[in-house]
Amino acid sequence: MRRCADDGVTAADQHCQETFAWGLRNPFRIAMDPNASGTRFFINDVGQGEREEVNEGAAGADYGWNCREGTRVNDTRGTCDPTPPNMVDPVFEYNHGNNGPGSPFNNCYSITAGAFVPNGIWPQEYDGAYLVADYGCGVVAALVRDGNSYTAQEFMAGLGSNSVVYMAFGPFGDTQALYYSTFESDDIRRLSYNGTPNAAPTASISATPTFGEAPLTVNFDGRGSSDPEEAALSYEWDFGDGATSSAAAPEHTYTAPGTYTTTLIVRDERSIASDPVTVRIDVGNTPPEPQIAAPDDGAPLWLASASHYAAAQAMRKRARSLASACSGKCASITTSTSTPTGAPRVAALHGSHLAPKICRRSTRATSRFAGPQRMRSVVRHDNPRTAPADRHADVRNRADGAGDHRRRWNQRQHHHRASGGALMAGLSAPTRCTGRPDTRRRADAVLPLEP
C-alpha cells in the first residue's frame, strides 16, 4: 500500500509505514460487530471469476489473493509457487453459479453489503447473525454460526439485479431497524421487527463490609439481579483495583488503602447487557463514633414555645424530624446549651463519606408552667393521648402574683396555658446508642431541635 500525491505519483517519503492485512482482492464492505466485547469486524471481499468470500479481520493476516481466490488455488506461478503458508481462510465463501440445494446463493456473483444483527432486537435465532447481500442476484442471506463455521439461510430474495449495495442498523423508535440502499432503484429502505424485543436485565449489587482497615475482604453479591424474560444471567465484576470476576457472589480482598468503585454488569442468555451498577469501598477509612458528652444522663433538656402548645406531640414530632434528617447521613451530633428561654440547640453535621451511628436518648415528656415568677409545682405525665375521652383532670397551681393556671387533659390534645409566661417542656432519660434511631416507640427520641 502506498500513499499518493494529488497527481497520483508517490515518493519515497510517502510510503505507508504499516500494513494491517493483505491478500484481499476487493474488500468492498467492512462491518463492525456491535455484540463483541472487543473489536471484531468482517470483510466482504469481491472475487474475480470463481468465489465470493467473507473474512474476519485480523492484524497481520494474509487472505491469499492472488495466489488463491477464497480457498481455491488461483495461481501457482512466481511467488505463489509454492503457495505461501499460514494463509487465513474465509469464514464463509460461495461459488459463482450453482451452490446446491438449500443455498440462497445460486447464480450469484458479487458480494456487497454486510451488517451484524444487534442482539435482542429480533427473535433469538438472529442473535449474532451476519447479514450479507449479493448485488448480482438480489439476495440477502443470514450467516448463522454452526459450531466453528457459518451456514447461510435465506433472509430476503427477489430484490433484482443491481440491488443492495449497503446495509446498516440504525435507530427506529425505542429499538433499531435494518436500513439498506439499492443501486438500481436508488432507494433507501427500512426493515423493522414488529414483535416485542428482548428487554435488558437489571443489575443489583450488595457488599459487606463497605469499609475497614487493609487488608479488607469484601463479600459481594449480585444474585438480586433480574431479567424480564427470566433468562439465566452471567456476571461481569470489576473490583476497581484491576481484578475481575464472573461469579454471582464473589469474595475479593483489597490489600492497599484507598477508595475503590466496584462495578457489576449482568447479561442475559442473548448477551444483552444491563446498565452498570456500582458500590463504593473504603479501605483504611472508617466512620467516626458519635458520643453525647453533655448534658448528663437524666438531666432535663428544655424547649421554649408559645403558651398554646401540644407538648408531648410536638416533642415526638421534632424527634422524628431529626431522626429522618439525620439517619444514615450524620457523621457527628453536637449539642450546645443555653438558658431555658433560649432552648438547647442540636447541630446535625453531614459527614464527608460514611454513614455513622446515631446516639439517641430514650425519653419521657416533662411539662412545667413558667409564669413571670418562680414555679412552685411540677406536673409529670405519660402520653396524654391515651387518656380516656370521659376523663378530665384539673390541676390548680399557684405562682406568686401570676394567678391561677388550668390544665385540661383529654384524649385528643393537651394544651398548657400560662398567664404572661411560656411553657417549657423537657426530655429526660438515660442515654443509649444504636445503629439508627427507633422512632416507633412513644418515648424514644433523638435530641430535639429548637422551635
Tab-separated table of C-alpha atoms in Angstrom:
chain	number	residue	atom	x	y	z
A	1	MET	CA	0.000	0.000	0.000
A	2	ARG	CA	1.261	3.458	-0.865
A	3	ARG	CA	0.083	6.994	-0.281
A	4	CYS	CA	-0.055	9.103	-3.400
A	5	ALA	CA	0.107	12.847	-4.013
A	6	ASP	CA	-2.656	14.730	-5.850
A	7	ASP	CA	-1.028	13.946	-9.189
A	8	GLY	CA	-1.170	10.220	-8.440
A	9	VAL	CA	2.588	9.897	-8.060
A	10	THR	CA	4.147	8.570	-4.895
A	11	ALA	CA	7.503	9.463	-3.426
A	12	ALA	CA	9.910	7.616	-1.183
A	13	ASP	CA	8.840	9.563	1.920
A	14	GLN	CA	5.136	8.935	1.221
A	15	HIS	CA	5.154	5.176	1.563
A	16	CYS	CA	2.717	3.775	4.110
A	17	GLN	CA	4.509	2.822	7.298
A	18	GLU	CA	2.210	-0.067	8.258
A	19	THR	CA	0.026	-2.682	6.583
A	20	PHE	CA	-2.808	-4.102	8.717
A	21	ALA	CA	-3.591	-7.106	6.486
A	22	TRP	CA	-3.140	-8.164	2.872
A	23	GLY	CA	-4.221	-10.772	0.341
A	24	LEU	CA	-7.636	-9.132	-0.306
A	25	ARG	CA	-8.773	-8.621	-3.893
A	26	ASN	CA	-11.605	-6.098	-3.485
A	27	PRO	CA	-12.680	-5.575	0.152
A	28	PHE	CA	-15.909	-3.834	-0.844
A	29	ARG	CA	-17.556	-3.568	2.596
A	30	ILE	CA	-16.408	-3.814	6.226
A	31	ALA	CA	-18.920	-4.343	9.059
A	32	MET	CA	-18.221	-3.979	12.793
A	33	ASP	CA	-19.774	-6.402	15.282
A	34	PRO	CA	-21.757	-4.476	17.970
A	35	ASN	CA	-22.149	-7.621	20.057
A	36	ALA	CA	-18.440	-8.259	20.550
A	37	SER	CA	-16.758	-7.270	23.804
A	38	GLY	CA	-13.698	-6.114	21.861
A	39	THR	CA	-13.022	-5.108	18.255
A	40	ARG	CA	-14.388	-7.566	15.699
A	41	PHE	CA	-15.244	-6.994	12.055
A	42	PHE	CA	-15.970	-8.894	8.844
A	43	ILE	CA	-14.717	-8.046	5.365
A	44	ASN	CA	-16.805	-8.757	2.258
A	45	ASP	CA	-14.217	-9.444	-0.435
A	46	VAL	CA	-15.414	-9.454	-4.061
A	47	GLY	CA	-13.871	-12.269	-6.080
A	48	GLN	CA	-12.700	-12.314	-9.676
A	49	GLY	CA	-14.312	-15.169	-11.559
A	50	GLU	CA	-14.783	-18.031	-9.089
A	51	ARG	CA	-15.521	-17.190	-5.438
A	52	GLU	CA	-17.097	-14.549	-3.170
A	53	GLU	CA	-15.859	-14.563	0.408
A	54	VAL	CA	-16.379	-13.181	3.920
A	55	ASN	CA	-13.222	-12.792	6.015
A	56	GLU	CA	-12.805	-11.996	9.691
A	57	GLY	CA	-10.444	-9.062	10.128
A	58	ALA	CA	-7.169	-9.825	11.887
A	59	ALA	CA	-3.944	-7.872	12.214
A	60	GLY	CA	-1.186	-9.276	10.016
A	61	ALA	CA	-3.467	-11.724	8.186
A	62	ASP	CA	-2.740	-12.890	4.634
A	63	TYR	CA	-6.020	-13.829	2.930
A	64	GLY	CA	-4.283	-15.301	-0.111
A	65	TRP	CA	-5.020	-13.165	-3.147
A	66	ASN	CA	-3.706	-13.507	-5.804
A	67	CYS	CA	-2.339	-16.957	-5.109
A	68	ARG	CA	-5.845	-18.109	-4.359
A	69	GLU	CA	-9.462	-16.899	-4.509
A	70	GLY	CA	-11.223	-17.895	-1.323
A	71	THR	CA	-9.802	-21.325	-0.573
A	72	ARG	CA	-9.463	-22.169	-4.285
A	73	VAL	CA	-5.941	-22.051	-5.721
A	74	ASN	CA	-5.816	-19.300	-8.325
A	75	ASP	CA	-2.183	-19.190	-9.413
A	76	THR	CA	0.855	-21.411	-8.922
A	77	ARG	CA	3.422	-19.204	-10.563
A	78	GLY	CA	6.058	-16.842	-9.229
A	79	THR	CA	5.580	-16.005	-5.567
A	80	CYS	CA	2.666	-18.474	-5.432
A	81	ASP	CA	4.950	-21.392	-6.189
A	82	PRO	CA	4.826	-22.901	-3.679
A	83	THR	CA	1.669	-21.434	-2.088
A	84	PRO	CA	2.747	-19.344	0.925
A	85	PRO	CA	1.977	-20.941	4.309
A	86	ASN	CA	-0.363	-19.619	7.015
A	87	MET	CA	-2.925	-18.053	4.704
A	88	VAL	CA	-6.171	-17.218	6.520
A	89	ASP	CA	-9.282	-18.989	5.242
A	90	PRO	CA	-12.569	-17.084	4.883
A	91	VAL	CA	-15.313	-17.681	7.457
A	92	PHE	CA	-17.739	-18.165	4.547
A	93	GLU	CA	-17.485	-18.415	0.760
A	94	TYR	CA	-19.735	-19.334	-2.159
A	95	ASN	CA	-19.187	-20.184	-5.809
A	96	HIS	CA	-20.315	-18.181	-8.781
A	97	GLY	CA	-23.194	-20.107	-10.344
A	98	ASN	CA	-24.781	-23.084	-8.600
A	99	ASN	CA	-24.132	-23.792	-4.903
A	100	GLY	CA	-26.525	-26.697	-4.483
A	101	PRO	CA	-29.962	-27.259	-2.924
A	102	GLY	CA	-30.747	-25.116	0.115
A	103	SER	CA	-28.200	-22.439	-0.676
A	104	PRO	CA	-29.573	-18.890	-1.079
A	105	PHE	CA	-26.585	-18.050	-3.323
A	106	ASN	CA	-27.423	-19.699	-6.638
A	107	ASN	CA	-26.449	-17.771	-9.759
A	108	CYS	CA	-24.918	-15.044	-7.593
A	109	TYR	CA	-21.582	-13.444	-8.363
A	110	SER	CA	-20.909	-10.169	-6.494
A	111	ILE	CA	-20.880	-9.865	-2.708
A	112	THR	CA	-21.612	-6.347	-1.460
A	113	ALA	CA	-23.284	-5.203	1.763
A	114	GLY	CA	-22.940	-6.709	5.228
A	115	ALA	CA	-24.268	-5.990	8.733
A	116	PHE	CA	-24.308	-7.753	12.108
A	117	VAL	CA	-27.715	-8.057	13.791
A	118	PRO	CA	-27.565	-6.432	17.258
A	119	ASN	CA	-28.524	-8.967	19.899
A	120	GLY	CA	-32.014	-8.687	21.317
A	121	ILE	CA	-33.792	-6.538	18.716
A	122	TRP	CA	-35.026	-9.501	16.641
A	123	PRO	CA	-36.009	-13.066	17.621
A	124	GLN	CA	-33.299	-15.091	19.287
A	125	GLU	CA	-32.355	-17.072	16.181
A	126	TYR	CA	-30.898	-13.869	14.738
A	127	ASP	CA	-28.631	-13.095	17.684
A	128	GLY	CA	-25.075	-12.915	16.384
A	129	ALA	CA	-26.184	-13.401	12.767
A	130	TYR	CA	-24.350	-11.649	9.944
A	131	LEU	CA	-26.438	-10.381	7.022
A	132	VAL	CA	-24.714	-10.424	3.651
A	133	ALA	CA	-26.060	-9.240	0.292
A	134	ASP	CA	-25.231	-10.169	-3.300
A	135	TYR	CA	-25.585	-7.336	-5.787
A	136	GLY	CA	-25.900	-9.591	-8.826
A	137	CYS	CA	-28.782	-11.887	-7.810
A	138	GLY	CA	-30.690	-9.632	-5.393
A	139	VAL	CA	-30.408	-11.861	-2.319
A	140	VAL	CA	-29.750	-11.114	1.350
A	141	ALA	CA	-28.742	-14.107	3.477
A	142	ALA	CA	-28.193	-14.533	7.202
A	143	LEU	CA	-24.950	-16.258	8.142
A	144	VAL	CA	-25.561	-18.187	11.369
A	145	ARG	CA	-22.789	-19.785	13.373
A	146	ASP	CA	-22.801	-23.569	13.301
A	147	GLY	CA	-20.003	-24.745	15.564
A	148	ASN	CA	-16.780	-23.370	14.103
A	149	SER	CA	-18.303	-22.379	10.768
A	150	TYR	CA	-21.267	-20.470	9.340
A	151	THR	CA	-24.258	-21.622	7.346
A	152	ALA	CA	-26.307	-19.369	5.048
A	153	GLN	CA	-30.086	-19.004	5.397
A	154	GLU	CA	-32.235	-17.005	3.027
A	155	PHE	CA	-33.355	-13.717	4.571
A	156	MET	CA	-34.639	-11.685	1.594
A	157	ALA	CA	-34.804	-12.619	-2.078
A	158	GLY	CA	-36.185	-11.281	-5.341
A	159	LEU	CA	-34.654	-7.836	-4.935
A	160	GLY	CA	-33.469	-7.892	-8.561
A	161	SER	CA	-30.041	-7.423	-10.050
A	162	ASN	CA	-28.018	-4.327	-9.274
A	163	SER	CA	-29.778	-4.169	-5.919
A	164	VAL	CA	-28.386	-3.928	-2.379
A	165	VAL	CA	-25.062	-2.127	-2.029
A	166	TYR	CA	-25.089	-1.011	1.613
A	167	MET	CA	-26.741	-2.136	4.892
A	168	ALA	CA	-26.655	-0.839	8.449
A	169	PHE	CA	-28.738	-0.967	11.610
A	170	GLY	CA	-29.936	2.352	12.971
A	171	PRO	CA	-32.455	3.940	15.359
A	172	PHE	CA	-36.152	3.215	14.975
A	173	GLY	CA	-38.382	4.323	17.850
A	174	ASP	CA	-37.067	2.720	21.011
A	175	THR	CA	-35.289	-0.051	19.110
A	176	GLN	CA	-33.333	-0.467	15.839
A	177	ALA	CA	-34.198	-1.358	12.258
A	178	LEU	CA	-32.219	-2.506	9.221
A	179	TYR	CA	-31.659	0.194	6.601
A	180	TYR	CA	-30.347	-0.700	3.152
A	181	SER	CA	-29.779	1.125	-0.109
A	182	THR	CA	-30.329	-0.186	-3.637
A	183	PHE	CA	-28.352	0.868	-6.691
A	184	GLU	CA	-30.864	0.147	-9.466
A	185	SER	CA	-33.847	1.991	-7.926
A	186	ASP	CA	-31.794	4.491	-5.932
A	187	ASP	CA	-33.822	3.746	-2.767
A	188	ILE	CA	-33.127	3.688	0.950
A	189	ARG	CA	-35.387	1.140	2.615
A	190	ARG	CA	-36.122	0.136	6.186
A	191	LEU	CA	-36.846	-3.307	7.567
A	192	SER	CA	-38.200	-3.395	11.148
A	193	TYR	CA	-39.427	-6.110	13.504
A	194	ASN	CA	-42.987	-5.652	14.807
A	195	GLY	CA	-42.753	-8.121	17.683
A	196	THR	CA	-41.659	-7.482	21.269
A	197	PRO	CA	-37.890	-7.026	21.523
A	198	ASN	CA	-35.881	-8.664	24.252
A	199	ALA	CA	-35.560	-6.393	27.296
A	200	ALA	CA	-32.282	-5.830	29.106
A	201	PRO	CA	-31.779	-7.297	32.589
A	202	THR	CA	-31.399	-5.190	35.732
A	203	ALA	CA	-28.263	-5.494	37.854
A	204	SER	CA	-28.350	-5.378	41.661
A	205	ILE	CA	-25.277	-5.180	43.866
A	206	SER	CA	-24.567	-5.505	47.585
A	207	ALA	CA	-21.311	-5.576	49.531
A	208	THR	CA	-20.355	-6.415	53.135
A	209	PRO	CA	-18.446	-4.661	54.631
A	210	THR	CA	-18.034	-1.443	52.650
A	211	PHE	CA	-15.232	-0.044	54.814
A	212	GLY	CA	-12.457	-1.227	57.099
A	213	GLU	CA	-8.728	-1.449	57.580
A	214	ALA	CA	-6.432	-3.027	54.985
A	215	PRO	CA	-6.351	-5.819	54.038
A	216	LEU	CA	-10.137	-5.758	53.662
A	217	THR	CA	-12.082	-8.815	52.469
A	218	VAL	CA	-15.461	-7.894	50.991
A	219	ASN	CA	-18.301	-10.267	50.142
A	220	PHE	CA	-20.124	-9.063	47.033
A	221	ASP	CA	-23.497	-10.350	45.875
A	222	GLY	CA	-25.228	-9.837	42.524
A	223	ARG	CA	-27.883	-12.513	42.939
A	224	GLY	CA	-30.565	-9.884	43.362
A	225	SER	CA	-30.229	-9.062	39.650
A	226	SER	CA	-33.190	-9.937	37.441
A	227	ASP	CA	-34.278	-10.351	33.828
A	228	PRO	CA	-37.770	-9.510	32.457
A	229	GLU	CA	-37.818	-12.759	30.470
A	230	GLU	CA	-36.440	-14.685	33.491
A	231	ALA	CA	-33.405	-15.755	31.496
A	232	ALA	CA	-30.266	-17.055	33.180
A	233	LEU	CA	-27.743	-14.307	33.866
A	234	SER	CA	-23.978	-14.047	33.581
A	235	TYR	CA	-21.981	-11.671	35.787
A	236	GLU	CA	-19.156	-9.252	34.984
A	237	TRP	CA	-17.473	-7.765	38.074
A	238	ASP	CA	-14.791	-5.074	38.065
A	239	PHE	CA	-13.457	-4.511	41.582
A	240	GLY	CA	-11.753	-1.224	40.766
A	241	ASP	CA	-8.237	-2.458	41.536
A	242	GLY	CA	-7.653	-4.353	38.290
A	243	ALA	CA	-9.266	-7.597	39.445
A	244	THR	CA	-12.426	-9.070	37.885
A	245	SER	CA	-14.799	-11.983	38.452
A	246	SER	CA	-17.652	-13.805	36.716
A	247	ALA	CA	-19.135	-15.343	39.884
A	248	ALA	CA	-22.620	-14.435	41.088
A	249	ALA	CA	-21.414	-13.726	44.641
A	250	PRO	CA	-17.622	-13.300	44.650
A	251	GLU	CA	-15.297	-12.551	47.549
A	252	HIS	CA	-12.479	-10.081	46.994
A	253	THR	CA	-9.661	-8.792	49.203
A	254	TYR	CA	-8.319	-5.248	48.878
A	255	THR	CA	-4.738	-5.051	50.085
A	256	ALA	CA	-3.951	-1.351	49.648
A	257	PRO	CA	-5.712	1.570	51.366
A	258	GLY	CA	-7.846	3.722	49.103
A	259	THR	CA	-11.315	4.307	47.743
A	260	TYR	CA	-12.498	1.771	45.160
A	261	THR	CA	-15.568	1.672	42.928
A	262	THR	CA	-16.794	-1.854	42.225
A	263	THR	CA	-18.930	-2.225	39.094
A	264	LEU	CA	-21.340	-5.010	38.128
A	265	ILE	CA	-22.883	-5.674	34.701
A	266	VAL	CA	-25.146	-8.662	34.081
A	267	ARG	CA	-26.069	-10.206	30.729
A	268	ASP	CA	-28.921	-12.476	29.745
A	269	GLU	CA	-28.652	-15.568	27.548
A	270	ARG	CA	-28.711	-13.356	24.460
A	271	SER	CA	-25.772	-11.274	25.745
A	272	ILE	CA	-27.988	-8.239	26.330
A	273	ALA	CA	-26.207	-6.168	28.977
A	274	SER	CA	-27.715	-4.315	31.903
A	275	ASP	CA	-26.797	-0.793	32.884
A	276	PRO	CA	-23.804	-0.897	35.238
A	277	VAL	CA	-24.332	-0.550	38.991
A	278	THR	CA	-21.611	0.408	41.462
A	279	VAL	CA	-20.762	0.333	45.150
A	280	ARG	CA	-18.051	2.311	46.932
A	281	ILE	CA	-15.476	0.516	49.097
A	282	ASP	CA	-13.272	2.481	51.523
A	283	VAL	CA	-10.126	0.667	52.611
A	284	GLY	CA	-8.248	2.205	55.528
A	285	ASN	CA	-11.043	4.678	56.237
A	286	THR	CA	-13.739	4.109	58.868
A	287	PRO	CA	-16.578	6.365	60.073
A	288	PRO	CA	-16.379	8.308	63.342
A	289	GLU	CA	-18.129	7.116	66.511
A	290	PRO	CA	-20.535	9.802	67.820
A	291	GLN	CA	-20.884	10.443	71.545
A	292	ILE	CA	-23.128	12.780	73.540
A	293	ALA	CA	-20.910	14.270	76.234
A	294	ALA	CA	-23.415	16.756	77.663
A	295	PRO	CA	-25.873	17.047	79.304
A	296	ASP	CA	-25.539	14.315	81.902
A	297	ASP	CA	-27.731	11.238	81.782
A	298	GLY	CA	-31.142	12.027	83.240
A	299	ALA	CA	-30.760	15.790	83.025
A	300	PRO	CA	-33.780	17.665	81.585
A	301	LEU	CA	-33.496	19.394	78.207
A	302	TRP	CA	-35.791	22.393	77.815
A	303	LEU	CA	-37.780	23.525	74.792
A	304	ALA	CA	-39.308	27.005	74.756
A	305	SER	CA	-42.508	27.604	72.802
A	306	ALA	CA	-45.788	29.532	72.740
A	307	SER	CA	-48.341	29.338	75.531
A	308	HIS	CA	-50.716	27.118	73.496
A	309	TYR	CA	-48.581	24.053	72.847
A	310	ALA	CA	-49.246	20.323	72.495
A	311	ALA	CA	-46.134	19.346	74.397
A	312	ALA	CA	-45.920	15.600	74.033
A	313	GLN	CA	-46.990	15.608	70.384
A	314	ALA	CA	-44.521	18.341	69.480
A	315	MET	CA	-41.592	16.621	71.148
A	316	ARG	CA	-42.248	13.373	69.318
A	317	LYS	CA	-42.666	15.248	66.027
A	318	ARG	CA	-39.333	17.003	66.459
A	319	ALA	CA	-37.660	13.772	67.397
A	320	ARG	CA	-38.945	12.098	64.239
A	321	SER	CA	-37.881	15.072	62.104
A	322	LEU	CA	-34.337	14.976	63.406
A	323	ALA	CA	-34.178	11.207	63.097
A	324	SER	CA	-35.360	11.402	59.480
A	325	ALA	CA	-32.919	14.165	58.595
A	326	CYS	CA	-30.036	12.530	60.384
A	327	SER	CA	-30.460	8.821	59.706
A	328	GLY	CA	-27.667	7.495	57.534
A	329	LYS	CA	-26.202	10.955	56.931
A	330	CYS	CA	-24.804	12.390	60.164
A	331	ALA	CA	-21.127	11.994	60.908
A	332	SER	CA	-21.464	13.535	64.382
A	333	ILE	CA	-24.013	15.132	66.699
A	334	THR	CA	-23.010	18.036	68.929
A	335	THR	CA	-25.014	19.966	71.487
A	336	SER	CA	-24.767	23.434	72.955
A	337	THR	CA	-26.850	24.600	75.901
A	338	SER	CA	-28.240	27.998	76.802
A	339	THR	CA	-30.701	29.473	79.274
A	340	PRO	CA	-34.134	27.808	79.425
A	341	THR	CA	-35.774	30.545	77.387
A	342	GLY	CA	-33.200	30.078	74.633
A	343	ALA	CA	-33.618	26.282	74.445
A	344	PRO	CA	-30.828	23.777	73.660
A	345	ARG	CA	-29.611	23.504	70.086
A	346	VAL	CA	-28.664	20.284	68.301
A	347	ALA	CA	-26.497	20.526	65.185
A	348	ALA	CA	-26.527	17.565	62.746
A	349	LEU	CA	-23.247	17.711	60.859
A	350	HIS	CA	-23.105	15.977	57.446
A	351	GLY	CA	-20.155	13.648	57.091
A	352	SER	CA	-17.808	13.595	54.126
A	353	HIS	CA	-18.101	9.968	53.256
A	354	LEU	CA	-19.511	7.307	55.566
A	355	ALA	CA	-22.860	6.808	57.304
A	356	PRO	CA	-22.328	6.799	61.103
A	357	LYS	CA	-24.092	5.514	64.110
A	358	ILE	CA	-26.601	7.833	65.761
A	359	CYS	CA	-26.880	8.361	69.514
A	360	ARG	CA	-30.296	8.966	70.987
A	361	ARG	CA	-31.904	9.463	74.342
A	362	SER	CA	-34.883	7.358	75.393
A	363	THR	CA	-37.113	9.955	76.999
A	364	ARG	CA	-40.402	10.801	78.588
A	365	ALA	CA	-42.197	14.131	78.480
A	366	THR	CA	-41.997	16.631	81.339
A	367	SER	CA	-44.026	19.845	81.348
A	368	ARG	CA	-43.691	22.876	83.555
A	369	PHE	CA	-45.666	26.106	83.907
A	370	ALA	CA	-43.338	29.092	83.762
A	371	GLY	CA	-45.018	32.305	84.752
A	372	PRO	CA	-43.409	35.651	85.304
A	373	GLN	CA	-42.240	34.447	88.705
A	374	ARG	CA	-40.683	31.294	90.075
A	375	MET	CA	-42.536	27.993	89.524
A	376	ARG	CA	-43.896	26.251	92.586
A	377	SER	CA	-45.243	22.957	91.217
A	378	VAL	CA	-44.303	20.437	88.519
A	379	VAL	CA	-46.653	18.033	86.710
A	380	ARG	CA	-45.148	14.795	85.292
A	381	HIS	CA	-47.233	12.626	82.978
A	382	ASP	CA	-47.119	9.829	80.401
A	383	ASN	CA	-48.690	10.009	76.960
A	384	PRO	CA	-51.821	12.183	77.297
A	385	ARG	CA	-53.222	10.835	74.020
A	386	THR	CA	-54.044	7.521	75.691
A	387	ALA	CA	-56.295	9.081	78.368
A	388	PRO	CA	-59.978	8.074	78.144
A	389	ALA	CA	-62.304	10.565	76.497
A	390	ASP	CA	-64.623	10.915	79.511
A	391	ARG	CA	-61.812	11.621	81.971
A	392	HIS	CA	-60.951	15.206	82.871
A	393	ALA	CA	-58.419	16.423	85.365
A	394	ASP	CA	-57.913	19.971	86.580
A	395	VAL	CA	-54.673	20.851	88.285
A	396	ARG	CA	-54.641	24.206	90.033
A	397	ASN	CA	-51.180	25.706	90.542
A	398	ARG	CA	-50.125	28.813	92.335
A	399	ALA	CA	-47.415	31.112	91.030
A	400	ASP	CA	-46.597	34.198	93.037
A	401	GLY	CA	-48.544	37.088	91.555
A	402	ALA	CA	-49.458	35.107	88.446
A	403	GLY	CA	-52.984	33.954	89.334
A	404	ASP	CA	-54.491	30.578	88.614
A	405	HIS	CA	-53.446	28.314	85.757
A	406	ARG	CA	-55.515	25.474	84.471
A	407	ARG	CA	-54.557	22.310	82.642
A	408	ARG	CA	-57.214	20.368	80.753
A	409	TRP	CA	-56.427	16.825	79.642
A	410	ASN	CA	-58.424	14.777	77.136
A	411	GLN	CA	-57.801	12.090	74.526
A	412	ARG	CA	-57.094	14.372	71.592
A	413	GLN	CA	-54.777	17.120	72.696
A	414	HIS	CA	-53.039	18.572	75.682
A	415	HIS	CA	-52.595	22.344	75.881
A	416	HIS	CA	-50.915	24.399	78.548
A	417	ARG	CA	-51.965	27.966	79.151
A	418	ALA	CA	-49.783	30.239	81.227
A	419	SER	CA	-50.657	33.808	82.027
A	420	GLY	CA	-47.825	36.066	80.948
A	421	GLY	CA	-45.395	33.180	80.728
A	422	ALA	CA	-44.234	30.383	78.397
A	423	LEU	CA	-44.479	26.617	78.528
A	424	MET	CA	-41.211	24.717	78.831
A	425	ALA	CA	-41.231	21.004	78.030
A	426	GLY	CA	-38.275	18.766	78.726
A	427	LEU	CA	-36.793	15.393	77.790
A	428	SER	CA	-35.122	13.290	80.458
A	429	ALA	CA	-33.831	9.687	80.471
A	430	PRO	CA	-30.691	7.518	80.242
A	431	THR	CA	-28.550	7.672	77.093
A	432	ARG	CA	-28.136	4.717	74.728
A	433	CYS	CA	-26.517	4.393	71.289
A	434	THR	CA	-27.763	2.293	68.380
A	435	GLY	CA	-27.009	1.936	64.694
A	436	ARG	CA	-30.069	4.025	63.802
A	437	PRO	CA	-32.825	5.803	65.714
A	438	ASP	CA	-36.071	3.997	66.543
A	439	THR	CA	-38.963	6.437	66.185
A	440	ARG	CA	-41.702	3.841	66.507
A	441	ARG	CA	-41.873	3.872	70.312
A	442	ARG	CA	-43.677	6.660	72.095
A	443	ALA	CA	-40.860	7.608	74.423
A	444	ASP	CA	-37.873	7.221	72.072
A	445	ALA	CA	-36.490	10.416	70.596
A	446	VAL	CA	-33.213	11.804	69.398
A	447	LEU	CA	-32.239	15.205	70.765
A	448	PRO	CA	-34.860	17.706	69.503
A	449	LEU	CA	-34.215	20.876	67.547
A	450	GLU	CA	-35.324	24.190	68.955
A	451	PRO	CA	-38.622	25.568	67.517
